[in-house]
């Protein structure tokens, strides 16, 4: 199996595991601070050994994970959370009825709809799933969008997993122009984009595929412009 593990910033890491059954990379993220590790999205349980190996390669183990937060409740984002036995685990309460995770009692359903949570600003986007949340990690300026805005099934940029990803940005804009986000979902999607704009993000980490480095605010503005034009046409 193909998996890539690399830095997004000095202490933020991405693990992208190729999932041949879905024809996509599934991503999870580690933020390493002194002795503590925060994990954002866990991947599927069948990919657990890649998480263990990735943590081991930076001198950490699953026991060092003290905080786990999930962007939403799909299996590829929460299933392997059972690995982190020492972690406090959080997911939005709107995901409570999702059926794709084991041991729902391991989670605290306490993420704010909008506001500060630990070192993050959270924003409920309510698009993709009812409890999909984006996280902006204030110290590193890295944005985590889950599957609200992701590159599911898309090839990586020619410049690598973590890159400016010009072709990925353009592909998303084209997808939106071509009606990829349905009329029904477009208003919520545009609201979600607006929530990204205030952040001075230097990287955008999504649930699947390429990690965008560089100006994210501009990318969100371009998407909003195209999305708003699309909405007017509908
Ligand atoms: Zn999902
Ligand atoms: Zn996903």
PDB file of C-alpha atoms and ligand atoms in Angstrom:
ATOM      1  CA  UNK A   1       0.000   0.000   0.000  1.00  0.00           C
ATOM      2  CA  UNK A   2       1.142   3.456  -0.850  1.00  0.00           C
ATOM      3  CA  UNK A   3       1.286   5.888   1.994  1.00  0.00           C
ATOM      4  CA  UNK A   4       3.000   9.247   2.359  1.00  0.00           C
ATOM      5  CA  UNK A   5       4.012  10.900   5.596  1.00  0.00           C
ATOM      6  CA  UNK A   6       5.477  14.389   5.605  1.00  0.00           C
ATOM      7  CA  UNK A   7       5.534  17.801   7.228  1.00  0.00           C
ATOM      8  CA  UNK A   8       2.916  20.427   6.490  1.00  0.00           C
ATOM      9  CA  UNK A   9       4.721  22.874   8.779  1.00  0.00           C
ATOM     10  CA  UNK A  10       7.468  22.338  11.339  1.00  0.00           C
ATOM     11  CA  UNK A  11       5.206  20.521  13.813  1.00  0.00           C
ATOM     12  CA  UNK A  12       2.151  19.621  11.728  1.00  0.00           C
ATOM     13  CA  UNK A  13       2.317  16.346   9.826  1.00  0.00           C
ATOM     14  CA  UNK A  14       0.112  14.702   7.224  1.00  0.00           C
ATOM     15  CA  UNK A  15      -0.316  10.979   6.736  1.00  0.00           C
ATOM     16  CA  UNK A  16      -2.012  10.161   3.428  1.00  0.00           C
ATOM     17  CA  UNK A  17      -2.871   6.487   3.000  1.00  0.00           C
ATOM     18  CA  UNK A  18      -3.862   5.227  -0.422  1.00  0.00           C
ATOM     19  CA  UNK A  19      -7.175   3.385  -0.179  1.00  0.00           C
ATOM     20  CA  UNK A  20      -7.495   1.215  -3.290  1.00  0.00           C
ATOM     21  CA  UNK A  21     -11.096   0.264  -2.486  1.00  0.00           C
ATOM     22  CA  UNK A  22     -12.066   3.937  -2.655  1.00  0.00           C
ATOM     23  CA  UNK A  23      -9.464   5.015  -5.193  1.00  0.00           C
ATOM     24  CA  UNK A  24      -8.479   7.905  -2.974  1.00  0.00           C
ATOM     25  CA  UNK A  25      -5.988   9.016  -0.390  1.00  0.00           C
ATOM     26  CA  UNK A  26      -7.434   9.166   3.105  1.00  0.00           C
ATOM     27  CA  UNK A  27      -5.637  11.734   5.241  1.00  0.00           C
ATOM     28  CA  UNK A  28      -5.020  12.189   8.922  1.00  0.00           C
ATOM     29  CA  UNK A  29      -2.951  14.819  10.692  1.00  0.00           C
ATOM     30  CA  UNK A  30      -0.667  15.061  13.713  1.00  0.00           C
ATOM     31  CA  UNK A  31       0.229  18.237  15.585  1.00  0.00           C
ATOM     32  CA  UNK A  32       3.270  17.615  17.758  1.00  0.00           C
ATOM     33  CA  UNK A  33       3.945  19.900  20.721  1.00  0.00           C
ATOM     34  CA  UNK A  34       6.643  18.852  23.207  1.00  0.00           C
ATOM     35  CA  UNK A  35       5.270  15.654  24.707  1.00  0.00           C
ATOM     36  CA  UNK A  36       1.736  15.951  23.390  1.00  0.00           C
ATOM     37  CA  UNK A  37       0.333  14.876  20.085  1.00  0.00           C
ATOM     38  CA  UNK A  38      -3.016  16.016  18.734  1.00  0.00           C
ATOM     39  CA  UNK A  39      -4.565  13.912  15.978  1.00  0.00           C
ATOM     40  CA  UNK A  40      -7.131  15.302  13.576  1.00  0.00           C
ATOM     41  CA  UNK A  41      -9.083  12.520  11.849  1.00  0.00           C
ATOM     42  CA  UNK A  42      -7.938   8.958  12.323  1.00  0.00           C
ATOM     43  CA  UNK A  43      -8.344   7.057   9.079  1.00  0.00           C
ATOM     44  CA  UNK A  44      -9.943   3.629   8.882  1.00  0.00           C
ATOM     45  CA  UNK A  45      -9.108   0.947  11.413  1.00  0.00           C
ATOM     46  CA  UNK A  46      -7.551  -1.191   8.669  1.00  0.00           C
ATOM     47  CA  UNK A  47      -4.945   1.561   8.230  1.00  0.00           C
ATOM     48  CA  UNK A  48      -3.995   1.663  11.907  1.00  0.00           C
ATOM     49  CA  UNK A  49      -0.529   0.243  11.380  1.00  0.00           C
ATOM     50  CA  UNK A  50       0.383   3.187   9.147  1.00  0.00           C
ATOM     51  CA  UNK A  51      -0.549   5.573  11.940  1.00  0.00           C
ATOM     52  CA  UNK A  52       1.586   3.619  14.382  1.00  0.00           C
ATOM     53  CA  UNK A  53       4.526   3.566  11.970  1.00  0.00           C
ATOM     54  CA  UNK A  54       4.216   7.279  11.180  1.00  0.00           C
ATOM     55  CA  UNK A  55       4.156   8.221  14.864  1.00  0.00           C
ATOM     56  CA  UNK A  56       7.091   5.909  15.525  1.00  0.00           C
ATOM     57  CA  UNK A  57       9.113   7.601  12.769  1.00  0.00           C
ATOM     58  CA  UNK A  58       8.917  10.923  14.675  1.00  0.00           C
ATOM     59  CA  UNK A  59       9.690   9.324  18.032  1.00  0.00           C
ATOM     60  CA  UNK A  60       6.080   9.170  19.223  1.00  0.00           C
ATOM     61  CA  UNK A  61       3.533   6.458  19.881  1.00  0.00           C
ATOM     62  CA  UNK A  62      -0.235   6.164  20.030  1.00  0.00           C
ATOM     63  CA  UNK A  63       0.046   6.537  23.824  1.00  0.00           C
ATOM     64  CA  UNK A  64       1.432  10.061  23.344  1.00  0.00           C
ATOM     65  CA  UNK A  65      -1.771  11.233  21.686  1.00  0.00           C
ATOM     66  CA  UNK A  66      -3.587  13.356  24.272  1.00  0.00           C
ATOM     67  CA  UNK A  67      -6.216  14.959  22.057  1.00  0.00           C
ATOM     68  CA  UNK A  68      -8.200  13.593  19.129  1.00  0.00           C
ATOM     69  CA  UNK A  69     -10.653  15.715  17.176  1.00  0.00           C
ATOM     70  CA  UNK A  70     -12.755  14.567  14.241  1.00  0.00           C
ATOM     71  CA  UNK A  71     -13.956  16.778  11.419  1.00  0.00           C
ATOM     72  CA  UNK A  72     -16.963  14.437  11.095  1.00  0.00           C
ATOM     73  CA  UNK A  73     -18.157  10.918  11.776  1.00  0.00           C
ATOM     74  CA  UNK A  74     -17.441   8.993   8.583  1.00  0.00           C
ATOM     75  CA  UNK A  75     -15.470   5.797   9.084  1.00  0.00           C
ATOM     76  CA  UNK A  76     -12.352   7.081   7.351  1.00  0.00           C
ATOM     77  CA  UNK A  77     -12.155   9.923   9.891  1.00  0.00           C
ATOM     78  CA  UNK A  78     -12.989   8.217  13.178  1.00  0.00           C
ATOM     79  CA  UNK A  79     -12.630   4.451  12.985  1.00  0.00           C
ATOM     80  CA  UNK A  80      -9.009   4.225  14.130  1.00  0.00           C
ATOM     81  CA  UNK A  81      -9.600   6.646  17.020  1.00  0.00           C
ATOM     82  CA  UNK A  82      -9.794   3.577  19.281  1.00  0.00           C
ATOM     83  CA  UNK A  83      -5.977   3.417  18.970  1.00  0.00           C
ATOM     84  CA  UNK A  84      -5.557   6.519  21.108  1.00  0.00           C
ATOM     85  CA  UNK A  85      -6.355   5.124  24.507  1.00  0.00           C
ATOM     86  CA  UNK A  86      -4.887   8.097  26.425  1.00  0.00           C
ATOM     87  CA  UNK A  87      -6.591  10.781  24.358  1.00  0.00           C
ATOM     88  CA  UNK A  88      -9.607  12.908  25.089  1.00  0.00           C
ATOM     89  CA  UNK A  89     -11.695  12.643  21.924  1.00  0.00           C
ATOM     90  CA  UNK A  90     -14.099  15.189  20.512  1.00  0.00           C
ATOM     91  CA  UNK A  91     -16.632  15.312  17.709  1.00  0.00           C
ATOM     92  CA  UNK A  92     -19.581  17.627  17.083  1.00  0.00           C
ATOM     93  CA  UNK A  93     -22.840  16.529  18.692  1.00  0.00           C
ATOM     94  CA  UNK A  94     -24.642  16.600  15.322  1.00  0.00           C
ATOM     95  CA  UNK A  95     -22.602  13.502  14.447  1.00  0.00           C
ATOM     96  CA  UNK A  96     -23.999  11.530  17.371  1.00  0.00           C
ATOM     97  CA  UNK A  97     -26.351   9.501  15.232  1.00  0.00           C
ATOM     98  CA  UNK A  98     -23.770   8.652  12.623  1.00  0.00           C
ATOM     99  CA  UNK A  99     -23.246   4.931  12.488  1.00  0.00           C
ATOM    100  CA  UNK A 100     -19.764   4.782  11.080  1.00  0.00           C
ATOM    101  CA  UNK A 101     -17.760   4.638  14.265  1.00  0.00           C
ATOM    102  CA  UNK A 102     -17.290   2.033  16.886  1.00  0.00           C
ATOM    103  CA  UNK A 103     -17.531   2.801  20.568  1.00  0.00           C
ATOM    104  CA  UNK A 104     -19.448   6.097  20.358  1.00  0.00           C
ATOM    105  CA  UNK A 105     -19.042   6.433  24.118  1.00  0.00           C
ATOM    106  CA  UNK A 106     -15.322   7.169  23.618  1.00  0.00           C
ATOM    107  CA  UNK A 107     -16.233  10.622  22.270  1.00  0.00           C
ATOM    108  CA  UNK A 108     -17.137  13.885  23.962  1.00  0.00           C
ATOM    109  CA  UNK A 109     -19.758  15.727  21.948  1.00  0.00           C
ATOM    110  CA  UNK A 110     -18.706  19.179  23.045  1.00  0.00           C
ATOM    111  CA  UNK A 111     -17.256  21.074  20.102  1.00  0.00           C
ATOM    112  CA  UNK A 112     -18.677  24.582  19.758  1.00  0.00           C
ATOM    113  CA  UNK A 113     -20.659  25.513  16.646  1.00  0.00           C
ATOM    114  CA  UNK A 114     -18.411  28.502  16.379  1.00  0.00           C
ATOM    115  CA  UNK A 115     -15.607  29.603  18.655  1.00  0.00           C
ATOM    116  CA  UNK A 116     -12.415  28.679  20.403  1.00  0.00           C
ATOM    117  CA  UNK A 117     -11.691  25.114  21.408  1.00  0.00           C
ATOM    118  CA  UNK A 118      -8.225  24.581  22.907  1.00  0.00           C
ATOM    119  CA  UNK A 119      -5.773  25.952  20.276  1.00  0.00           C
ATOM    120  CA  UNK A 120      -8.370  25.900  17.528  1.00  0.00           C
ATOM    121  CA  UNK A 121     -11.126  28.024  16.131  1.00  0.00           C
ATOM    122  CA  UNK A 122     -14.016  25.725  15.245  1.00  0.00           C
ATOM    123  CA  UNK A 123     -16.749  26.385  12.796  1.00  0.00           C
ATOM    124  CA  UNK A 124     -19.684  24.103  12.124  1.00  0.00           C
ATOM    125  CA  UNK A 125     -20.169  24.035   8.365  1.00  0.00           C
ATOM    126  CA  UNK A 126     -23.050  21.564   8.388  1.00  0.00           C
ATOM    127  CA  UNK A 127     -22.235  20.589   4.833  1.00  0.00           C
ATOM    128  CA  UNK A 128     -21.118  17.051   3.827  1.00  0.00           C
ATOM    129  CA  UNK A 129     -22.556  15.805   7.148  1.00  0.00           C
ATOM    130  CA  UNK A 130     -24.725  17.676   9.700  1.00  0.00           C
ATOM    131  CA  UNK A 131     -21.836  17.944  12.152  1.00  0.00           C
ATOM    132  CA  UNK A 132     -18.948  18.635   9.782  1.00  0.00           C
ATOM    133  CA  UNK A 133     -16.593  21.082  11.442  1.00  0.00           C
ATOM    134  CA  UNK A 134     -13.578  22.983  10.167  1.00  0.00           C
ATOM    135  CA  UNK A 135     -10.684  23.664  12.518  1.00  0.00           C
ATOM    136  CA  UNK A 136      -8.191  26.491  12.291  1.00  0.00           C
ATOM    137  CA  UNK A 137      -5.126  25.778  14.406  1.00  0.00           C
ATOM    138  CA  UNK A 138      -4.216  29.232  15.676  1.00  0.00           C
ATOM    139  CA  UNK A 139      -0.505  28.703  16.550  1.00  0.00           C
ATOM    140  CA  UNK A 140       0.422  27.090  13.217  1.00  0.00           C
ATOM    141  CA  UNK A 141      -2.154  28.911  11.008  1.00  0.00           C
ATOM    142  CA  UNK A 142      -3.098  25.590   9.448  1.00  0.00           C
ATOM    143  CA  UNK A 143      -6.706  25.013   8.403  1.00  0.00           C
ATOM    144  CA  UNK A 144      -8.364  21.588   8.544  1.00  0.00           C
ATOM    145  CA  UNK A 145     -11.432  21.262   6.349  1.00  0.00           C
ATOM    146  CA  UNK A 146     -12.278  17.542   6.510  1.00  0.00           C
ATOM    147  CA  UNK A 147     -14.477  16.496   3.604  1.00  0.00           C
ATOM    148  CA  UNK A 148     -16.365  19.772   3.360  1.00  0.00           C
ATOM    149  CA  UNK A 149     -13.653  20.854   0.914  1.00  0.00           C
ATOM    150  CA  UNK A 150     -11.373  18.000  -0.137  1.00  0.00           C
ATOM    151  CA  UNK A 151      -9.716  16.249  -3.051  1.00  0.00           C
ATOM    152  CA  UNK A 152     -11.387  12.859  -2.850  1.00  0.00           C
ATOM    153  CA  UNK A 153     -10.129  10.633  -5.644  1.00  0.00           C
ATOM    154  CA  UNK A 154      -8.084  13.409  -7.260  1.00  0.00           C
ATOM    155  CA  UNK A 155      -4.477  12.747  -8.235  1.00  0.00           C
ATOM    156  CA  UNK A 156      -1.866  14.560  -6.176  1.00  0.00           C
ATOM    157  CA  UNK A 157      -0.274  17.693  -7.553  1.00  0.00           C
ATOM    158  CA  UNK A 158       2.789  17.095  -9.738  1.00  0.00           C
ATOM    159  CA  UNK A 159       4.661  19.070  -7.063  1.00  0.00           C
ATOM    160  CA  UNK A 160       3.865  16.546  -4.349  1.00  0.00           C
ATOM    161  CA  UNK A 161       1.428  15.885  -1.517  1.00  0.00           C
ATOM    162  CA  UNK A 162       2.099  19.234   0.204  1.00  0.00           C
ATOM    163  CA  UNK A 163       2.363  21.942  -2.433  1.00  0.00           C
ATOM    164  CA  UNK A 164       0.715  25.048  -3.784  1.00  0.00           C
ATOM    165  CA  UNK A 165      -1.418  22.635  -5.794  1.00  0.00           C
ATOM    166  CA  UNK A 166      -2.316  25.003  -8.615  1.00  0.00           C
ATOM    167  CA  UNK A 167      -3.924  22.238 -10.672  1.00  0.00           C
ATOM    168  CA  UNK A 168      -5.944  21.056  -7.660  1.00  0.00           C
ATOM    169  CA  UNK A 169      -7.232  24.571  -7.035  1.00  0.00           C
ATOM    170  CA  UNK A 170      -8.161  24.967 -10.693  1.00  0.00           C
ATOM    171  CA  UNK A 171      -9.849  21.567 -10.773  1.00  0.00           C
ATOM    172  CA  UNK A 172     -12.019  22.562  -7.781  1.00  0.00           C
ATOM    173  CA  UNK A 173     -12.976  25.845  -9.424  1.00  0.00           C
ATOM    174  CA  UNK A 174     -13.904  23.988 -12.631  1.00  0.00           C
ATOM    175  CA  UNK A 175     -15.884  21.418 -10.640  1.00  0.00           C
ATOM    176  CA  UNK A 176     -17.869  24.212  -9.008  1.00  0.00           C
ATOM    177  CA  UNK A 177     -18.366  26.005 -12.339  1.00  0.00           C
ATOM    178  CA  UNK A 178     -19.635  22.758 -13.865  1.00  0.00           C
ATOM    179  CA  UNK A 179     -22.261  22.310 -11.151  1.00  0.00           C
ATOM    180  CA  UNK A 180     -20.346  19.753  -9.046  1.00  0.00           C
ATOM    181  CA  UNK A 181     -21.972  21.143  -5.899  1.00  0.00           C
ATOM    182  CA  UNK A 182     -25.698  20.609  -6.311  1.00  0.00           C
ATOM    183  CA  UNK A 183     -28.204  23.465  -6.171  1.00  0.00           C
ATOM    184  CA  UNK A 184     -29.519  22.007  -2.929  1.00  0.00           C
ATOM    185  CA  UNK A 185     -26.103  21.996  -1.230  1.00  0.00           C
ATOM    186  CA  UNK A 186     -24.669  25.192  -2.721  1.00  0.00           C
ATOM    187  CA  UNK A 187     -25.985  27.681  -0.094  1.00  0.00           C
ATOM    188  CA  UNK A 188     -24.493  25.698   2.810  1.00  0.00           C
ATOM    189  CA  UNK A 189     -21.277  25.186   0.879  1.00  0.00           C
ATOM    190  CA  UNK A 190     -20.954  28.942   0.273  1.00  0.00           C
ATOM    191  CA  UNK A 191     -21.626  29.650   3.954  1.00  0.00           C
ATOM    192  CA  UNK A 192     -18.841  27.221   4.815  1.00  0.00           C
ATOM    193  CA  UNK A 193     -16.464  29.001   2.461  1.00  0.00           C
ATOM    194  CA  UNK A 194     -17.254  32.302   4.151  1.00  0.00           C
ATOM    195  CA  UNK A 195     -16.188  30.801   7.464  1.00  0.00           C
ATOM    196  CA  UNK A 196     -12.749  30.000   6.030  1.00  0.00           C
ATOM    197  CA  UNK A 197     -12.117  33.522   4.773  1.00  0.00           C
ATOM    198  CA  UNK A 198     -11.310  35.305   8.056  1.00  0.00           C
ATOM    199  CA  UNK A 199      -8.431  32.950   8.794  1.00  0.00           C
ATOM    200  CA  UNK A 200      -4.932  33.829   7.697  1.00  0.00           C
ATOM    201  CA  UNK A 201      -4.297  30.192   6.739  1.00  0.00           C
ATOM    202  CA  UNK A 202      -0.921  29.191   5.365  1.00  0.00           C
ATOM    203  CA  UNK A 203      -2.024  25.642   4.514  1.00  0.00           C
ATOM    204  CA  UNK A 204      -5.252  23.773   3.920  1.00  0.00           C
ATOM    205  CA  UNK A 205      -5.393  20.179   5.109  1.00  0.00           C
ATOM    206  CA  UNK A 206      -8.353  18.241   3.766  1.00  0.00           C
ATOM    207  CA  UNK A 207      -9.806  14.817   4.407  1.00  0.00           C
ATOM    208  CA  UNK A 208      -8.511  13.384   1.159  1.00  0.00           C
ATOM    209  CA  UNK A 209      -5.555  13.968  -1.153  1.00  0.00           C
ATOM    210  CA  UNK A 210      -3.375  17.027  -1.680  1.00  0.00           C
ATOM    211  CA  UNK A 211      -2.527  19.509   1.064  1.00  0.00           C
ATOM    212  CA  UNK A 212      -2.486  23.080  -0.219  1.00  0.00           C
ATOM    213  CA  UNK A 213       0.363  25.314   0.895  1.00  0.00           C
ATOM    214  CA  UNK A 214       0.224  29.071   0.425  1.00  0.00           C
ATOM    215  CA  UNK A 215      -2.621  31.546   0.242  1.00  0.00           C
ATOM    216  CA  UNK A 216      -5.847  29.838   1.242  1.00  0.00           C
ATOM    217  CA  UNK A 217      -7.840  33.027   1.734  1.00  0.00           C
ATOM    218  CA  UNK A 218      -7.430  33.779  -1.967  1.00  0.00           C
ATOM    219  CA  UNK A 219      -8.528  30.263  -2.942  1.00  0.00           C
ATOM    220  CA  UNK A 220     -11.633  30.586  -0.739  1.00  0.00           C
ATOM    221  CA  UNK A 221     -12.407  33.973  -2.340  1.00  0.00           C
ATOM    222  CA  UNK A 222     -12.113  32.517  -5.844  1.00  0.00           C
ATOM    223  CA  UNK A 223     -14.395  29.634  -4.910  1.00  0.00           C
ATOM    224  CA  UNK A 224     -16.903  32.045  -3.363  1.00  0.00           C
ATOM    225  CA  UNK A 225     -16.901  34.221  -6.472  1.00  0.00           C
ATOM    226  CA  UNK A 226     -17.547  31.249  -8.766  1.00  0.00           C
ATOM    227  CA  UNK A 227     -20.082  29.767  -6.354  1.00  0.00           C
ATOM    228  CA  UNK A 228     -22.018  33.025  -6.023  1.00  0.00           C
ATOM    229  CA  UNK A 229     -22.139  33.427  -9.818  1.00  0.00           C
ATOM    230  CA  UNK A 230     -23.406  29.862 -10.082  1.00  0.00           C
ATOM    231  CA  UNK A 231     -26.086  30.553  -7.483  1.00  0.00           C
ATOM    232  CA  UNK A 232     -27.341  33.602  -9.354  1.00  0.00           C
ATOM    233  CA  UNK A 233     -27.619  31.543 -12.559  1.00  0.00           C
ATOM    234  CA  UNK A 234     -29.695  28.852 -10.872  1.00  0.00           C
TER     235      UNK A 234
HETATM  236 ZN1  LIG B   1     -16.809  12.199   4.847  1.00  0.00          ZN
HETATM  237 ZN1  LIG B   2     -13.595  11.198   4.125  1.00  0.00          ZN
END
